[in-house]
PDB file of C-alpha atoms in Angstrom:
ATOM      1  CA  MET I 288     -32.647  -3.691  25.944  1.00 92.00           C
ATOM      2  CA  THR I 289     -30.263  -6.638  26.371  1.00 97.00           C
ATOM      3  CA  SER I 290     -27.108  -5.691  28.257  1.00 98.00           C
ATOM      4  CA  VAL I 291     -23.707  -7.028  27.177  1.00 98.00           C
ATOM      5  CA  ILE I 292     -20.109  -7.056  28.297  1.00 98.00           C
ATOM      6  CA  PHE I 293     -17.941  -7.530  25.212  1.00 98.00           C
ATOM      7  CA  MET I 294     -14.484  -9.076  25.445  1.00 97.00           C
ATOM      8  CA  GLY I 295     -12.125  -9.061  22.466  1.00 96.00           C
ATOM      9  CA  THR I 296      -8.896  -7.593  21.169  1.00 94.00           C
ATOM     10  CA  PRO I 297      -7.782  -7.896  17.496  1.00 93.00           C
ATOM     11  CA  LYS I 298      -9.140  -6.682  14.182  1.00 94.00           C
ATOM     12  CA  PHE I 299     -11.244  -9.865  13.952  1.00 95.00           C
ATOM     13  CA  SER I 300     -13.271  -8.770  16.991  1.00 97.00           C
ATOM     14  CA  ALA I 301     -13.845  -5.098  16.185  1.00 97.00           C
ATOM     15  CA  PRO I 302     -16.658  -5.472  13.588  1.00 97.00           C
ATOM     16  CA  ILE I 303     -18.474  -7.834  15.961  1.00 98.00           C
ATOM     17  CA  LEU I 304     -18.465  -5.238  18.740  1.00 98.00           C
ATOM     18  CA  GLN I 305     -19.581  -2.514  16.322  1.00 98.00           C
ATOM     19  CA  SER I 306     -22.478  -4.676  15.129  1.00 98.00           C
ATOM     20  CA  LEU I 307     -23.750  -5.158  18.685  1.00 98.00           C
ATOM     21  CA  ILE I 308     -23.684  -1.398  19.192  1.00 98.00           C
ATOM     22  CA  ASP I 309     -25.426  -0.788  15.855  1.00 98.00           C
ATOM     23  CA  HIS I 310     -28.168  -3.307  16.692  1.00 97.00           C
ATOM     24  CA  ASP I 311     -29.084  -1.653  19.999  1.00 96.00           C
ATOM     25  CA  TYR I 312     -27.468  -4.019  22.446  1.00 98.00           C
ATOM     26  CA  ASP I 313     -26.604  -2.098  25.626  1.00 98.00           C
ATOM     27  CA  VAL I 314     -22.837  -2.603  25.819  1.00 98.00           C
ATOM     28  CA  LEU I 315     -22.029  -1.883  29.478  1.00 98.00           C
ATOM     29  CA  ALA I 316     -18.266  -2.275  29.140  1.00 98.00           C
ATOM     30  CA  VAL I 317     -15.579  -3.580  26.821  1.00 98.00           C
ATOM     31  CA  VAL I 318     -12.731  -5.738  28.130  1.00 97.00           C
ATOM     32  CA  THR I 319      -9.628  -5.846  25.942  1.00 97.00           C
ATOM     33  CA  GLN I 320      -5.880  -6.380  26.182  1.00 94.00           C
ATOM     34  CA  PRO I 321      -3.661  -3.497  27.345  1.00 95.00           C
ATOM     35  CA  ASP I 322      -2.197  -1.096  24.800  1.00 95.00           C
ATOM     36  CA  ARG I 323       0.926  -2.549  23.149  1.00 93.00           C
ATOM     37  CA  PRO I 324       4.049  -0.990  21.546  1.00 91.00           C
ATOM     38  CA  VAL I 325       3.840  -1.331  17.763  1.00 87.00           C
ATOM     39  CA  GLY I 326       6.416  -0.885  14.975  1.00 80.00           C
ATOM     40  CA  ARG I 327      10.067   0.026  15.030  1.00 76.00           C
ATOM     41  CA  LYS I 328       9.361   3.121  17.132  1.00 82.00           C
ATOM     42  CA  HIS I 329       7.331   1.080  19.641  1.00 88.00           C
ATOM     43  CA  VAL I 330       4.399   3.463  19.573  1.00 90.00           C
ATOM     44  CA  LEU I 331       1.919   2.485  22.293  1.00 93.00           C
ATOM     45  CA  THR I 332      -1.205   1.488  20.366  1.00 95.00           C
ATOM     46  CA  ALA I 333      -4.742   0.625  21.441  1.00 96.00           C
ATOM     47  CA  SER I 334      -6.264  -2.649  20.249  1.00 96.00           C
ATOM     48  CA  PRO I 335      -8.799  -2.433  17.366  1.00 96.00           C
ATOM     49  CA  VAL I 336     -11.536  -3.318  19.861  1.00 97.00           C
ATOM     50  CA  LYS I 337     -10.529  -0.510  22.209  1.00 97.00           C
ATOM     51  CA  GLN I 338     -10.585   1.922  19.309  1.00 97.00           C
ATOM     52  CA  VAL I 339     -14.207   0.973  18.548  1.00 98.00           C
ATOM     53  CA  ALA I 340     -15.137   1.199  22.226  1.00 98.00           C
ATOM     54  CA  VAL I 341     -13.589   4.639  22.666  1.00 98.00           C
ATOM     55  CA  ALA I 342     -15.204   5.920  19.455  1.00 98.00           C
ATOM     56  CA  ASN I 343     -18.576   4.900  20.885  1.00 98.00           C
ATOM     57  CA  GLY I 344     -17.961   6.306  24.378  1.00 98.00           C
ATOM     58  CA  LEU I 345     -17.978   2.913  26.110  1.00 98.00           C
ATOM     59  CA  GLU I 346     -16.287   2.006  29.388  1.00 98.00           C
ATOM     60  CA  VAL I 347     -13.013   0.154  28.673  1.00 98.00           C
ATOM     61  CA  LEU I 348     -11.349  -2.354  31.013  1.00 97.00           C
ATOM     62  CA  GLN I 349      -7.779  -3.464  30.189  1.00 96.00           C
ATOM     63  CA  PRO I 350      -6.433  -5.976  32.692  1.00 95.00           C
ATOM     64  CA  ALA I 351      -2.939  -7.320  32.069  1.00 93.00           C
ATOM     65  CA  LYS I 352      -4.209 -10.476  33.774  1.00 93.00           C
ATOM     66  CA  LEU I 353      -7.946 -10.825  34.299  1.00 93.00           C
ATOM     67  CA  GLY I 354      -7.942 -13.222  37.253  1.00 91.00           C
ATOM     68  CA  GLY I 355      -8.091 -11.375  40.588  1.00 92.00           C
ATOM     69  CA  SER I 356      -7.986  -7.954  38.950  1.00 95.00           C
ATOM     70  CA  PRO I 357     -10.100  -4.860  39.750  1.00 96.00           C
ATOM     71  CA  GLU I 358     -11.340  -5.065  36.173  1.00 96.00           C
ATOM     72  CA  LEU I 359     -12.737  -8.555  36.859  1.00 96.00           C
ATOM     73  CA  ALA I 360     -14.582  -7.249  39.933  1.00 96.00           C
ATOM     74  CA  ARG I 361     -15.990  -4.393  37.854  1.00 97.00           C
ATOM     75  CA  ALA I 362     -17.220  -6.748  35.128  1.00 97.00           C
ATOM     76  CA  ILE I 363     -18.941  -8.973  37.688  1.00 96.00           C
ATOM     77  CA  GLU I 364     -20.480  -5.916  39.379  1.00 97.00           C
ATOM     78  CA  LEU I 365     -22.072  -4.856  36.077  1.00 97.00           C
ATOM     79  CA  ALA I 366     -24.028  -8.171  35.942  1.00 96.00           C
ATOM     80  CA  PRO I 367     -24.870  -8.146  32.207  1.00 98.00           C
ATOM     81  CA  ASP I 368     -27.464 -10.289  30.489  1.00 98.00           C
ATOM     82  CA  LEU I 369     -24.768 -11.586  28.121  1.00 98.00           C
ATOM     83  CA  ILE I 370     -21.011 -11.852  28.011  1.00 98.00           C
ATOM     84  CA  VAL I 371     -19.820 -12.021  24.410  1.00 98.00           C
ATOM     85  CA  THR I 372     -16.196 -12.908  23.679  1.00 97.00           C
ATOM     86  CA  ALA I 373     -14.325 -12.934  20.358  1.00 96.00           C
ATOM     87  CA  ALA I 374     -10.569 -13.567  20.390  1.00 93.00           C
ATOM     88  CA  PHE I 375     -10.094 -11.925  23.779  1.00 91.00           C
ATOM     89  CA  GLY I 376      -6.767 -13.630  24.479  1.00 83.00           C
ATOM     90  CA  GLN I 377      -7.154 -14.697  28.132  1.00 86.00           C
ATOM     91  CA  PHE I 378      -9.032 -17.414  29.998  1.00 86.00           C
ATOM     92  CA  LEU I 379     -12.232 -16.261  31.704  1.00 91.00           C
ATOM     93  CA  PRO I 380     -12.648 -17.124  35.413  1.00 92.00           C
ATOM     94  CA  THR I 381     -15.702 -19.230  36.213  1.00 93.00           C
ATOM     95  CA  LYS I 382     -17.129 -16.555  38.507  1.00 94.00           C
ATOM     96  CA  LEU I 383     -17.181 -14.150  35.573  1.00 95.00           C
ATOM     97  CA  LEU I 384     -18.944 -16.663  33.343  1.00 94.00           C
ATOM     98  CA  LYS I 385     -21.563 -17.108  36.070  1.00 94.00           C
ATOM     99  CA  ALA I 386     -22.070 -13.344  36.305  1.00 95.00           C
ATOM    100  CA  ALA I 387     -23.976 -13.350  33.020  1.00 97.00           C
ATOM    101  CA  LYS I 388     -27.725 -13.492  33.724  1.00 97.00           C
ATOM    102  CA  VAL I 389     -28.503 -15.348  30.487  1.00 97.00           C
ATOM    103  CA  ALA I 390     -25.256 -16.770  29.088  1.00 97.00           C
ATOM    104  CA  ALA I 391     -21.628 -16.228  28.188  1.00 97.00           C
ATOM    105  CA  VAL I 392     -21.046 -16.974  24.503  1.00 97.00           C
ATOM    106  CA  ASN I 393     -17.981 -17.026  22.295  1.00 97.00           C
ATOM    107  CA  VAL I 394     -17.422 -16.414  18.588  1.00 97.00           C
ATOM    108  CA  HIS I 395     -14.783 -19.000  17.625  1.00 97.00           C
ATOM    109  CA  ALA I 396     -13.124 -19.056  14.190  1.00 97.00           C
ATOM    110  CA  SER I 397     -13.427 -22.757  13.395  1.00 98.00           C
ATOM    111  CA  LEU I 398     -15.989 -25.490  12.932  1.00 98.00           C
ATOM    112  CA  LEU I 399     -15.787 -26.943  16.426  1.00 98.00           C
ATOM    113  CA  PRO I 400     -14.807 -29.464  17.697  1.00 97.00           C
ATOM    114  CA  LYS I 401     -12.083 -29.010  15.058  1.00 97.00           C
ATOM    115  CA  TYR I 402      -9.277 -26.607  15.980  1.00 97.00           C
ATOM    116  CA  ARG I 403      -9.861 -25.631  19.594  1.00 96.00           C
ATOM    117  CA  GLY I 404      -7.262 -23.076  20.656  1.00 94.00           C
ATOM    118  CA  GLY I 405      -5.687 -19.784  19.750  1.00 92.00           C
ATOM    119  CA  ALA I 406      -4.690 -20.304  16.103  1.00 95.00           C
ATOM    120  CA  PRO I 407      -7.584 -22.098  14.356  1.00 96.00           C
ATOM    121  CA  VAL I 408      -7.363 -20.100  11.125  1.00 97.00           C
ATOM    122  CA  HIS I 409      -3.614 -20.634  10.779  1.00 97.00           C
ATOM    123  CA  TYR I 410      -4.002 -24.408  11.170  1.00 97.00           C
ATOM    124  CA  ALA I 411      -6.936 -24.690   8.767  1.00 98.00           C
ATOM    125  CA  ILE I 412      -4.887 -23.099   5.967  1.00 98.00           C
ATOM    126  CA  MET I 413      -1.630 -24.836   6.921  1.00 97.00           C
ATOM    127  CA  ASN I 414      -3.301 -28.271   6.791  1.00 97.00           C
ATOM    128  CA  GLY I 415      -4.707 -27.586   3.331  1.00 96.00           C
ATOM    129  CA  ASP I 416      -8.351 -27.606   4.454  1.00 97.00           C
ATOM    130  CA  LYS I 417     -10.860 -26.642   1.788  1.00 97.00           C
ATOM    131  CA  GLU I 418     -13.211 -24.959   4.242  1.00 97.00           C
ATOM    132  CA  THR I 419     -13.388 -23.545   7.732  1.00 98.00           C
ATOM    133  CA  GLY I 420     -16.028 -21.517   9.526  1.00 98.00           C
ATOM    134  CA  VAL I 421     -17.368 -19.935  12.684  1.00 98.00           C
ATOM    135  CA  SER I 422     -18.980 -21.454  15.773  1.00 98.00           C
ATOM    136  CA  ILE I 423     -21.149 -19.577  18.275  1.00 98.00           C
ATOM    137  CA  MET I 424     -20.821 -21.499  21.519  1.00 97.00           C
ATOM    138  CA  PHE I 425     -21.426 -21.382  25.255  1.00 97.00           C
ATOM    139  CA  MET I 426     -18.351 -20.472  27.266  1.00 95.00           C
ATOM    140  CA  GLU I 427     -17.172 -22.872  29.932  1.00 91.00           C
ATOM    141  CA  LYS I 428     -14.004 -23.281  31.991  1.00 87.00           C
ATOM    142  CA  LYS I 429     -12.450 -25.789  29.559  1.00 90.00           C
ATOM    143  CA  MET I 430     -11.071 -24.058  26.469  1.00 91.00           C
ATOM    144  CA  ASP I 431     -13.484 -23.945  23.512  1.00 94.00           C
ATOM    145  CA  ALA I 432     -15.341 -26.989  24.857  1.00 95.00           C
ATOM    146  CA  GLY I 433     -18.827 -25.509  25.360  1.00 96.00           C
ATOM    147  CA  ASP I 434     -21.991 -26.593  23.580  1.00 98.00           C
ATOM    148  CA  VAL I 435     -22.401 -25.145  20.101  1.00 98.00           C
ATOM    149  CA  LEU I 436     -25.337 -22.835  19.373  1.00 98.00           C
ATOM    150  CA  ALA I 437     -24.739 -22.221  15.675  1.00 98.00           C
ATOM    151  CA  GLN I 438     -22.161 -22.859  12.963  1.00 98.00           C
ATOM    152  CA  ARG I 439     -21.544 -21.676   9.427  1.00 98.00           C
ATOM    153  CA  ALA I 440     -18.869 -22.792   6.950  1.00 98.00           C
ATOM    154  CA  ILE I 441     -16.920 -20.817   4.365  1.00 98.00           C
ATOM    155  CA  PRO I 442     -14.501 -22.064   1.644  1.00 98.00           C
ATOM    156  CA  ILE I 443     -10.735 -21.511   1.763  1.00 98.00           C
ATOM    157  CA  THR I 444      -9.441 -20.682  -1.713  1.00 97.00           C
ATOM    158  CA  ASP I 445      -5.899 -21.264  -2.997  1.00 95.00           C
ATOM    159  CA  GLN I 446      -5.351 -17.508  -2.805  1.00 95.00           C
ATOM    160  CA  ASP I 447      -6.482 -17.053   0.800  1.00 97.00           C
ATOM    161  CA  ASP I 448      -4.031 -16.330   3.576  1.00 97.00           C
ATOM    162  CA  VAL I 449      -4.648 -15.873   7.281  1.00 97.00           C
ATOM    163  CA  GLY I 450      -5.236 -12.155   6.756  1.00 96.00           C
ATOM    164  CA  SER I 451      -7.970 -12.577   4.170  1.00 97.00           C
ATOM    165  CA  MET I 452      -9.587 -15.432   6.104  1.00 97.00           C
ATOM    166  CA  PHE I 453      -9.701 -13.395   9.321  1.00 96.00           C
ATOM    167  CA  ASP I 454     -11.556 -10.658   7.448  1.00 96.00           C
ATOM    168  CA  LYS I 455     -14.039 -13.140   5.965  1.00 97.00           C
ATOM    169  CA  LEU I 456     -14.550 -14.978   9.249  1.00 98.00           C
ATOM    170  CA  SER I 457     -15.029 -11.750  11.164  1.00 97.00           C
ATOM    171  CA  ASP I 458     -17.904 -10.779   8.878  1.00 97.00           C
ATOM    172  CA  LEU I 459     -19.308 -14.311   9.050  1.00 98.00           C
ATOM    173  CA  GLY I 460     -19.075 -14.376  12.851  1.00 98.00           C
ATOM    174  CA  ARG I 461     -20.683 -10.950  13.137  1.00 98.00           C
ATOM    175  CA  ASP I 462     -23.664 -11.972  11.019  1.00 98.00           C
ATOM    176  CA  LEU I 463     -24.082 -15.380  12.671  1.00 98.00           C
ATOM    177  CA  LEU I 464     -23.928 -13.847  16.161  1.00 98.00           C
ATOM    178  CA  LEU I 465     -26.638 -11.310  15.280  1.00 98.00           C
ATOM    179  CA  GLU I 466     -28.828 -14.153  14.006  1.00 98.00           C
ATOM    180  CA  THR I 467     -28.145 -16.375  17.018  1.00 98.00           C
ATOM    181  CA  LEU I 468     -28.534 -14.027  19.992  1.00 98.00           C
ATOM    182  CA  PRO I 469     -32.278 -13.280  19.512  1.00 97.00           C
ATOM    183  CA  LYS I 470     -32.987 -17.012  19.216  1.00 97.00           C
ATOM    184  CA  LEU I 471     -30.919 -17.709  22.332  1.00 97.00           C
ATOM    185  CA  LEU I 472     -32.743 -15.016  24.309  1.00 97.00           C
ATOM    186  CA  ALA I 473     -36.089 -16.433  23.126  1.00 97.00           C
ATOM    187  CA  GLY I 474     -35.140 -19.978  24.165  1.00 96.00           C
ATOM    188  CA  GLU I 475     -35.403 -21.203  20.579  1.00 97.00           C
ATOM    189  CA  ILE I 476     -31.998 -22.918  20.338  1.00 96.00           C
ATOM    190  CA  THR I 477     -31.090 -26.453  21.365  1.00 96.00           C
ATOM    191  CA  PRO I 478     -27.312 -26.439  22.059  1.00 97.00           C
ATOM    192  CA  VAL I 479     -25.295 -29.268  20.528  1.00 98.00           C
ATOM    193  CA  LYS I 480     -22.586 -31.013  22.548  1.00 97.00           C
ATOM    194  CA  GLN I 481     -19.196 -31.335  20.861  1.00 97.00           C
ATOM    195  CA  ASP I 482     -18.113 -34.859  19.929  1.00 97.00           C
ATOM    196  CA  ASP I 483     -14.985 -35.518  21.996  1.00 95.00           C
ATOM    197  CA  GLN I 484     -13.833 -38.102  19.434  1.00 97.00           C
ATOM    198  CA  LEU I 485     -13.522 -35.375  16.794  1.00 97.00           C
ATOM    199  CA  VAL I 486     -11.615 -32.785  18.850  1.00 97.00           C
ATOM    200  CA  THR I 487      -8.417 -31.357  17.364  1.00 97.00           C
ATOM    201  CA  PHE I 488      -6.320 -28.486  18.671  1.00 96.00           C
ATOM    202  CA  ALA I 489      -4.744 -25.381  17.194  1.00 96.00           C
ATOM    203  CA  PRO I 490      -2.257 -24.011  19.717  1.00 94.00           C
ATOM    204  CA  THR I 491      -0.559 -20.668  19.211  1.00 92.00           C
ATOM    205  CA  ILE I 492       2.201 -20.885  16.582  1.00 93.00           C
ATOM    206  CA  LYS I 493       5.670 -21.003  18.182  1.00 93.00           C
ATOM    207  CA  SER I 494       8.624 -19.190  16.632  1.00 93.00           C
ATOM    208  CA  ASN I 495      10.433 -22.437  15.785  1.00 92.00           C
ATOM    209  CA  GLU I 496       7.381 -23.512  13.754  1.00 93.00           C
ATOM    210  CA  GLU I 497       7.761 -20.545  11.402  1.00 96.00           C
ATOM    211  CA  ARG I 498      10.652 -22.215   9.570  1.00 97.00           C
ATOM    212  CA  VAL I 499       9.605 -24.096   6.441  1.00 97.00           C
ATOM    213  CA  ASP I 500      10.489 -27.772   6.150  1.00 97.00           C
ATOM    214  CA  LEU I 501      11.514 -28.126   2.517  1.00 97.00           C
ATOM    215  CA  ASN I 502      10.935 -31.872   2.732  1.00 97.00           C
ATOM    216  CA  LEU I 503       7.202 -31.128   2.643  1.00 97.00           C
ATOM    217  CA  SER I 504       5.414 -31.212  -0.690  1.00 97.00           C
ATOM    218  CA  ALA I 505       5.315 -27.975  -2.704  1.00 97.00           C
ATOM    219  CA  HIS I 506       1.553 -27.800  -2.011  1.00 97.00           C
ATOM    220  CA  LEU I 507       1.966 -27.978   1.782  1.00 97.00           C
ATOM    221  CA  ILE I 508       4.786 -25.412   1.698  1.00 97.00           C
ATOM    222  CA  ASP I 509       2.492 -23.051  -0.210  1.00 98.00           C
ATOM    223  CA  CYS I 510      -0.209 -23.721   2.422  1.00 98.00           C
ATOM    224  CA  LYS I 511       2.245 -22.923   5.235  1.00 97.00           C
ATOM    225  CA  VAL I 512       3.398 -19.678   3.615  1.00 98.00           C
ATOM    226  CA  ARG I 513      -0.214 -18.534   3.268  1.00 98.00           C
ATOM    227  CA  ALA I 514      -1.088 -19.765   6.779  1.00 97.00           C
ATOM    228  CA  LEU I 515       1.618 -17.564   8.296  1.00 97.00           C
ATOM    229  CA  ARG I 516       1.014 -14.488   6.101  1.00 97.00           C
ATOM    230  CA  PRO I 517       0.895 -11.634   7.050  1.00 95.00           C
ATOM    231  CA  PHE I 518       1.819 -12.830  10.536  1.00 91.00           C
ATOM    232  CA  PRO I 519       4.025 -14.321  11.870  1.00 93.00           C
ATOM    233  CA  THR I 520       5.518 -15.133   8.391  1.00 96.00           C
ATOM    234  CA  ALA I 521       7.241 -18.333   7.229  1.00 97.00           C
ATOM    235  CA  HIS I 522      10.968 -18.384   6.496  1.00 97.00           C
ATOM    236  CA  ILE I 523      13.807 -20.469   5.065  1.00 97.00           C
ATOM    237  CA  TYR I 524      17.559 -19.983   4.933  1.00 96.00           C
ATOM    238  CA  LEU I 525      18.503 -18.947   1.384  1.00 94.00           C
ATOM    239  CA  ASN I 526      22.249 -19.016   0.764  1.00 90.00           C
ATOM    240  CA  GLY I 527      22.637 -18.995   4.536  1.00 92.00           C
ATOM    241  CA  VAL I 528      20.489 -15.897   5.074  1.00 93.00           C
ATOM    242  CA  ARG I 529      17.258 -16.064   7.060  1.00 96.00           C
ATOM    243  CA  THR I 530      14.661 -15.138   4.446  1.00 96.00           C
ATOM    244  CA  LYS I 531      10.921 -14.594   4.854  1.00 97.00           C
ATOM    245  CA  LEU I 532       8.711 -16.081   2.165  1.00 98.00           C
ATOM    246  CA  TRP I 533       5.819 -13.789   1.227  1.00 98.00           C
ATOM    247  CA  GLN I 534       4.636 -15.355  -2.019  1.00 97.00           C
ATOM    248  CA  VAL I 535       5.391 -18.784  -3.482  1.00 97.00           C
ATOM    249  CA  ARG I 536       3.824 -20.803  -6.276  1.00 97.00           C
ATOM    250  CA  VAL I 537       3.521 -24.540  -6.909  1.00 97.00           C
ATOM    251  CA  LEU I 538       4.894 -25.406 -10.357  1.00 97.00           C
ATOM    252  CA  ASP I 539       3.394 -28.171 -12.464  1.00 96.00           C
ATOM    253  CA  GLN I 540       6.646 -30.090 -12.852  1.00 95.00           C
ATOM    254  CA  THR I 541       8.758 -32.645 -10.995  1.00 96.00           C
ATOM    255  CA  THR I 542      12.469 -32.957 -10.254  1.00 97.00           C
ATOM    256  CA  ASP I 543      14.934 -35.538  -8.999  1.00 96.00           C
ATOM    257  CA  LEU I 544      16.900 -32.865  -7.146  1.00 97.00           C
ATOM    258  CA  LYS I 545      16.923 -32.907  -3.358  1.00 97.00           C
ATOM    259  CA  PRO I 546      14.724 -30.491  -1.364  1.00 97.00           C
ATOM    260  CA  GLY I 547      16.379 -27.059  -1.257  1.00 97.00           C
ATOM    261  CA  GLN I 548      18.452 -27.512  -4.413  1.00 96.00           C
ATOM    262  CA  LEU I 549      18.048 -24.912  -7.148  1.00 96.00           C
ATOM    263  CA  VAL I 550      15.959 -26.239 -10.055  1.00 97.00           C
ATOM    264  CA  SER I 551      16.000 -23.197 -12.351  1.00 95.00           C
ATOM    265  CA  LYS I 552      16.625 -19.464 -12.439  1.00 91.00           C
ATOM    266  CA  ASP I 553      16.680 -16.495 -14.782  1.00 89.00           C
ATOM    267  CA  LYS I 554      16.374 -12.751 -14.257  1.00 87.00           C
ATOM    268  CA  HIS I 555      12.746 -13.033 -13.168  1.00 92.00           C
ATOM    269  CA  HIS I 556      12.287 -16.548 -11.746  1.00 94.00           C
ATOM    270  CA  LEU I 557      13.718 -18.777  -9.051  1.00 95.00           C
ATOM    271  CA  ALA I 558      12.550 -22.348  -8.448  1.00 96.00           C
ATOM    272  CA  ILE I 559      13.707 -24.797  -5.795  1.00 97.00           C
ATOM    273  CA  ALA I 560      13.096 -28.490  -5.217  1.00 97.00           C
ATOM    274  CA  THR I 561      10.783 -29.655  -2.425  1.00 97.00           C
ATOM    275  CA  GLY I 562       9.740 -32.954  -0.945  1.00 97.00           C
ATOM    276  CA  GLU I 563       7.770 -35.473  -3.021  1.00 97.00           C
ATOM    277  CA  ASN I 564       9.783 -34.396  -6.130  1.00 97.00           C
ATOM    278  CA  GLY I 565       7.952 -31.063  -6.225  1.00 97.00           C
ATOM    279  CA  VAL I 566       9.104 -27.691  -7.523  1.00 97.00           C
ATOM    280  CA  LEU I 567       8.289 -24.364  -5.900  1.00 97.00           C
ATOM    281  CA  ALA I 568       8.703 -20.895  -7.409  1.00 97.00           C
ATOM    282  CA  ILE I 569       9.553 -18.068  -5.016  1.00 97.00           C
ATOM    283  CA  ASP I 570       7.871 -14.865  -6.210  1.00 97.00           C
ATOM    284  CA  GLU I 571       8.281 -12.502  -3.244  1.00 97.00           C
ATOM    285  CA  LEU I 572      10.704 -12.688  -0.326  1.00 97.00           C
ATOM    286  CA  GLN I 573      12.456 -10.658   2.343  1.00 96.00           C
ATOM    287  CA  PRO I 574      16.067 -11.376   3.341  1.00 94.00           C
ATOM    288  CA  ALA I 575      16.907 -10.431   6.927  1.00 94.00           C
ATOM    289  CA  GLY I 576      17.566  -6.686   7.271  1.00 92.00           C
ATOM    290  CA  LYS I 577      16.060  -5.844   3.888  1.00 92.00           C
ATOM    291  CA  PRO I 578      12.618  -4.759   2.689  1.00 93.00           C
ATOM    292  CA  LYS I 579      10.171  -7.076   0.994  1.00 95.00           C
ATOM    293  CA  LEU I 580      11.375  -7.737  -2.583  1.00 95.00           C
ATOM    294  CA  SER I 581       9.922  -9.157  -5.783  1.00 95.00           C
ATOM    295  CA  ILE I 582      11.981 -12.066  -7.062  1.00 95.00           C
ATOM    296  CA  THR I 583      13.088  -9.876  -9.998  1.00 94.00           C
ATOM    297  CA  ASP I 584      14.473  -7.214  -7.646  1.00 93.00           C
ATOM    298  CA  PHE I 585      16.093  -9.875  -5.481  1.00 92.00           C
ATOM    299  CA  LEU I 586      17.812 -11.532  -8.431  1.00 90.00           C
ATOM    300  CA  ASN I 587      19.083  -8.243  -9.837  1.00 87.00           C
ATOM    301  CA  GLY I 588      22.788  -8.630  -9.119  1.00 66.00           C
ATOM    302  CA  SER I 589      22.377 -11.842  -7.126  1.00 66.00           C
ATOM    303  CA  THR I 590      22.088 -14.475  -9.821  1.00 61.00           C
ATOM    304  CA  ASP I 591      25.813 -15.318  -9.804  1.00 69.00           C
ATOM    305  CA  ALA I 592      25.533 -16.431  -6.172  1.00 75.00           C
ATOM    306  CA  LEU I 593      22.970 -19.085  -7.073  1.00 83.00           C
ATOM    307  CA  THR I 594      23.905 -22.114  -9.155  1.00 88.00           C
ATOM    308  CA  VAL I 595      21.413 -24.583 -10.625  1.00 91.00           C
ATOM    309  CA  GLY I 596      21.710 -27.980  -9.012  1.00 92.00           C
ATOM    310  CA  GLU I 597      23.366 -26.705  -5.834  1.00 93.00           C
ATOM    311  CA  GLN I 598      21.860 -26.653  -2.351  1.00 94.00           C
ATOM    312  CA  VAL I 599      20.720 -23.026  -1.951  1.00 92.00           C
ATOM    313  CA  ALA I 600      17.922 -23.331   0.588  1.00 93.00           C
ATOM    314  CA  GLU I 601      17.343 -25.147   3.837  1.00 92.00           C
TER     315      GLU I 601
END
């Protein structure tokens, strides 16, 4: 039986760990991020990967920082055949990578060398890409730079957001990993080096990048809203109030109004001007301090505060 140390944290990683267990890999230990406070009551909550590990009676290691930790020493001591990582969230020390008897491999949610980094799915949607995918690759010290063992693409639809794509890519990565590992163990794969000329990066989204630039086209604003939904969520300032955008829609019309000016409104609709003479309908939003609202509920009693032709958003 092939022994494995699995390293991962979010919902994306959990089905991949479960599949290794279900397919008789000997999972010696699971390394995941420490429990975090969640929600308004800050309830200390285990990661989805830890929940799978505990349910299956596996040893769990949760270093706040892996380098130099007792958990790192324990993982090296276990000397697995494989180290498998999937969105673990920390860099792996070289001595850990070398502890794997066969290889350390990663399930990365992009078609490498495109989108190395911690937010590949967000960037694929935000840039309006029509497809993304999963790469199974060797781990090395340089981030996401190892040789690729296998890849598979999947389309991004106009309805997809980062939540739906993570679910799809998790299933895709799980299946591709299960197909790839037996071939790797049998020496039947020729790894492919990444073309350095084609490398792009997808760093973690910063808080100041969550604000929508209304000078973008309506299409790219829609892409950004979906790229940041359900987390961390895009926002604008509507009538001076910080307002999250949950659902927007590109309208098939043009306007000479400036970005952020109100194009039209009634009891059930609100449309604002964007860059490139575009028009964007806001269908679901969340003003600061309020719950998520349909545009109808938002406009109930608020229509007088919004005047067509005036600057209402920025």
